[in-house]
Short mmCIF file of C-alpha atoms in Angstrom, two decimals:
data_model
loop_
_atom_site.label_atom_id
_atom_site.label_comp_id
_atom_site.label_asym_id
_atom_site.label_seq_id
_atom_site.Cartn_x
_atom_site.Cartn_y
_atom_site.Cartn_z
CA UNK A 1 77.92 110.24 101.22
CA UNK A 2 75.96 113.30 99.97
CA UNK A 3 74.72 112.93 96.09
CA UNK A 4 76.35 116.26 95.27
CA UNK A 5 79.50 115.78 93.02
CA UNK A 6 81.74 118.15 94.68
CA UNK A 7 84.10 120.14 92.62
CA UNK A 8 88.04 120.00 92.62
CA UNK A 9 89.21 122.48 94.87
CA UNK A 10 92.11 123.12 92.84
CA UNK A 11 91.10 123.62 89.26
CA UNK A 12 87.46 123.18 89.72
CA UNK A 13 86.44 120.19 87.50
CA UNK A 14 84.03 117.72 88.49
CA UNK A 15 85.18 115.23 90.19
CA UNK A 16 84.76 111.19 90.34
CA UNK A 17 84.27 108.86 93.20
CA UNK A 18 87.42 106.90 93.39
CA UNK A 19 86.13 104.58 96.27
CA UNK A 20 86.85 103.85 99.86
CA UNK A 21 90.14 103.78 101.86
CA UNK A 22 90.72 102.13 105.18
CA UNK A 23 92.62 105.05 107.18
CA UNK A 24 93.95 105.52 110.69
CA UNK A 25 92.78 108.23 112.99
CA UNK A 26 95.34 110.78 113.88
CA UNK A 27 93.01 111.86 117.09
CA UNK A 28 91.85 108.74 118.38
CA UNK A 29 93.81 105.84 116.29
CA UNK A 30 90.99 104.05 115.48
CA UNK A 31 90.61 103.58 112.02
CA UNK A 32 87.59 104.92 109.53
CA UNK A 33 86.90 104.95 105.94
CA UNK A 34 87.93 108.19 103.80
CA UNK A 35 86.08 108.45 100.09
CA UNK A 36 88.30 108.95 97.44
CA UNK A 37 87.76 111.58 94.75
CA UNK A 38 89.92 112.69 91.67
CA UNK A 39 89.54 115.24 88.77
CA UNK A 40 90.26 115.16 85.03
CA UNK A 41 93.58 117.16 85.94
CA UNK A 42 94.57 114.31 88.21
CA UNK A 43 93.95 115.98 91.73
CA UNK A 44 93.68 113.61 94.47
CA UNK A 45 91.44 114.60 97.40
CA UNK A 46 89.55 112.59 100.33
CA UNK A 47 87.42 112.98 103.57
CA UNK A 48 86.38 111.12 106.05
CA UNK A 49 82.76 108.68 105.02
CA UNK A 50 80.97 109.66 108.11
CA UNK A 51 81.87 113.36 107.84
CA UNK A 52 80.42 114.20 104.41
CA UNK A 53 79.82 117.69 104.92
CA UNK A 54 83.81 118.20 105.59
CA UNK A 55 85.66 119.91 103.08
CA UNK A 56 88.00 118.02 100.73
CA UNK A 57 91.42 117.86 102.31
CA UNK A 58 94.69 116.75 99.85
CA UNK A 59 95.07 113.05 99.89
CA UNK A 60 98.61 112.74 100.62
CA UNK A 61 99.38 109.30 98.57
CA UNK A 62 98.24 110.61 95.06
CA UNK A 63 100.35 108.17 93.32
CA UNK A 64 98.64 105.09 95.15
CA UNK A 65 95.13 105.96 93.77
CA UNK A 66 95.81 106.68 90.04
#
């Protein structure tokens, strides 16, 4: 995980580290950790750990992470 604090995408707060989330692999089924970020407005994004240089994509559960 890189020490930058990325920005929200959508409204461009800062954002917080919301933790780690044990995910399955749509390419190769094998599962992975995602980290977990969320703004001030309540935006809900993730990536995948080992691909910290990604950008954010929309974390499709929002409500379970709140």
């Amino acid at each position: 995980m890189t020490d930058e604090i990325p920005a929200c995408p959508e409204c461009s707060q800062p954002m917080r580290f919301g933790g780690f989330v044990l995910s399955g692999r749509e390419d190769d089924g094998r599962r992975g950790c995602r980290t977990l970020w969320r703004c001030t407005g309540q935006h809900v994004w993730w990536r995948w750990a080992d691909q910290p240089d990604e950008p954010l994509e929309i974390c499709p559960f929002p409500k379970l992470f709140r």
